Amino acid sequence: YFPSFFHRPPQNPVEKISSGYKATEYYLYIFGLGPGFFRPILPKKYWKNFCKLVRGAQILMQRSITGKQVREAHAFLIRFVEEYKNLCYQRRPERLHFCLPLLHTFLHAAPEIMCVGPGTYSSQFTMKHTIGDFGRDIQQPSNPFSNLCQIAPAGTN
């Protein structure tokens, strides 16, 4: 079973991951199916660390979130980043290239939710979906703004 938010089950990553893999497929594969798929593959310490990232991300991508949940997600992400630094690059300068700038972003994700709201509303998924809706609504490329002007008042009722 896959929730309706995911348009379909993810394609085989071996065949499609570098061409045609959608953002929602990555999200489902990594944060939905990843803990189960990677458990028999990853050594236990790496798998447990990965699960902290997954749990933090799952909390932050909810449609509604409490302050307590933001703090919980922040704690998971801090533990993930600290453990990643110890496990993967071992805090050695010559291994620093294993740390992507994204790792630092994880440390700011939860506090930023207090400013901009839940991640699901500020993520690319929501924006891409909205742009797709507008694209379908425009229908006539010769006069797109006229169609949008007619659609906008209808959407506020």
Coordinates of C-alpha atoms in Angstrom, one line a residue:
Y1 CA 0.0 0.0 0.0
F2 CA 1.3 3.5 -0.9
P3 CA -0.5 6.6 0.3
S4 CA -2.3 8.6 -2.4
F5 CA 0.2 11.5 -1.9
F6 CA 2.6 9.3 -3.8
H7 CA 1.3 9.0 -7.3
R8 CA 2.7 5.5 -7.7
P9 CA 5.3 3.2 -6.2
P10 CA 8.9 4.3 -7.0
Q11 CA 10.5 2.9 -10.1
N12 CA 13.4 0.6 -9.8
P13 CA 16.3 2.8 -8.8
V14 CA 18.8 0.7 -10.6
E15 CA 17.1 1.5 -13.9
K16 CA 15.8 5.0 -13.4
I17 CA 17.6 6.9 -10.5
S18 CA 19.7 9.1 -12.8
S19 CA 17.0 9.7 -15.4
G20 CA 13.3 10.2 -14.8
Y21 CA 13.2 9.6 -11.1
K22 CA 10.7 12.0 -9.5
A23 CA 11.2 13.9 -6.2
T24 CA 8.3 12.1 -4.7
E25 CA 9.9 8.8 -5.6
Y26 CA 13.1 9.8 -4.0
Y27 CA 11.2 10.8 -0.9
L28 CA 9.3 7.6 -0.7
Y29 CA 12.3 5.4 -1.4
I30 CA 14.6 7.1 1.1
F31 CA 12.2 8.2 3.9
G32 CA 9.4 5.7 3.5
L33 CA 11.0 2.4 2.3
G34 CA 14.6 3.1 3.1
P35 CA 14.7 1.9 6.7
G36 CA 13.3 -1.4 5.8
F37 CA 15.3 -1.8 2.6
F38 CA 18.6 -0.8 4.1
R39 CA 18.4 -2.7 7.4
P40 CA 19.9 -5.9 6.0
I41 CA 22.4 -4.0 3.9
L42 CA 23.9 -1.4 6.3
P43 CA 26.0 -2.2 9.3
K44 CA 23.8 -1.7 12.4
K45 CA 25.5 1.6 13.6
Y46 CA 25.1 3.2 10.1
W47 CA 21.5 2.0 9.8
K48 CA 20.6 3.4 13.3
N49 CA 22.1 6.7 12.3
F50 CA 20.2 6.7 9.0
C51 CA 16.9 6.1 11.0
K52 CA 17.5 9.2 13.0
L53 CA 17.7 11.2 9.8
V54 CA 14.5 9.5 8.5
R55 CA 12.6 10.1 11.7
G56 CA 13.6 13.8 11.8
A57 CA 12.6 14.3 8.2
Q58 CA 9.3 12.5 8.6
I59 CA 8.4 14.8 11.5
L60 CA 9.4 17.9 9.6
M61 CA 7.4 17.0 6.5
Q62 CA 4.1 16.6 8.3
R63 CA 1.2 18.8 7.3
S64 CA 0.8 20.1 10.8
I65 CA 3.4 20.1 13.6
T66 CA 3.6 21.0 17.2
G67 CA 6.4 22.8 19.0
K68 CA 7.2 19.6 20.8
Q69 CA 7.5 17.7 17.5
V70 CA 9.8 20.4 16.1
R71 CA 12.1 20.0 19.1
E72 CA 12.0 16.2 18.8
A73 CA 12.9 16.4 15.1
H74 CA 15.7 18.9 15.8
A75 CA 17.1 16.5 18.4
F76 CA 17.0 13.6 15.9
L77 CA 18.7 15.7 13.2
I78 CA 21.4 16.9 15.6
R79 CA 22.2 13.4 16.7
F80 CA 22.2 12.3 13.1
V81 CA 24.7 15.0 12.1
E82 CA 27.0 14.4 15.1
E83 CA 27.0 10.7 14.6
Y84 CA 27.5 11.0 10.8
K85 CA 30.6 13.2 11.5
N86 CA 32.0 10.5 13.9
L87 CA 31.1 7.6 11.7
C88 CA 31.8 8.7 8.2
Y89 CA 34.4 11.4 8.2
Q90 CA 35.7 10.7 11.7
R91 CA 36.3 14.5 12.2
R92 CA 39.5 14.1 10.1
P93 CA 40.2 17.1 7.7
E94 CA 41.3 14.8 4.9
R95 CA 37.9 13.1 4.9
L96 CA 35.9 16.3 5.1
H97 CA 34.7 15.8 1.5
F98 CA 32.3 13.2 2.9
C99 CA 30.3 16.0 4.5
L100 CA 28.0 17.7 2.1
P101 CA 26.8 21.2 2.9
L102 CA 23.3 19.6 3.3
L103 CA 24.5 18.2 6.6
H104 CA 24.7 21.7 8.0
T105 CA 21.3 22.5 6.6
F106 CA 19.8 19.7 8.7
L107 CA 20.8 21.6 11.8
H108 CA 18.7 24.6 10.7
A109 CA 15.7 22.8 9.3
A110 CA 13.7 22.4 12.5
P111 CA 14.2 25.9 13.9
E112 CA 13.3 27.3 10.5
I113 CA 9.9 25.6 10.7
M114 CA 9.0 28.0 13.6
C115 CA 9.5 30.9 11.0
V116 CA 8.0 29.4 7.8
G117 CA 5.7 26.6 8.9
P118 CA 5.8 22.8 8.2
G119 CA 8.2 21.6 5.6
T120 CA 5.5 20.1 3.5
Y121 CA 4.2 23.6 2.7
S122 CA 7.6 25.1 1.8
S123 CA 9.1 22.1 0.0
Q124 CA 9.5 21.8 -3.8
F125 CA 6.7 19.2 -4.0
T126 CA 4.0 21.7 -3.1
M127 CA 5.4 24.4 -5.4
K128 CA 5.7 21.9 -8.3
H129 CA 2.2 20.7 -7.8
T130 CA 0.8 24.2 -7.8
I131 CA 2.8 25.1 -11.0
G132 CA 1.4 22.0 -12.6
D133 CA -2.2 23.0 -11.6
F134 CA -1.7 26.4 -13.1
G135 CA -0.2 24.9 -16.3
R136 CA -3.3 22.8 -16.8
D137 CA -5.6 25.7 -16.0
I138 CA -4.1 28.1 -18.4
Q139 CA -5.0 25.9 -21.4
Q140 CA -4.5 28.6 -24.0
P141 CA -0.9 29.6 -24.4
S142 CA -1.9 32.6 -26.6
N143 CA -3.6 34.4 -23.6
P144 CA -2.4 32.8 -20.4
F145 CA -2.8 35.7 -18.0
S146 CA -6.5 36.1 -19.0
N147 CA -7.2 32.6 -18.0
L148 CA -5.3 33.0 -14.7
C149 CA -7.3 36.1 -14.0
Q150 CA -10.5 34.1 -14.4
I151 CA -9.2 31.2 -12.3
A152 CA -7.9 33.3 -9.4
P153 CA -11.2 34.6 -8.1
A154 CA -12.8 31.2 -8.5
G155 CA -10.1 29.7 -6.2
T156 CA -10.9 32.0 -3.4
N157 CA -14.6 31.1 -3.1

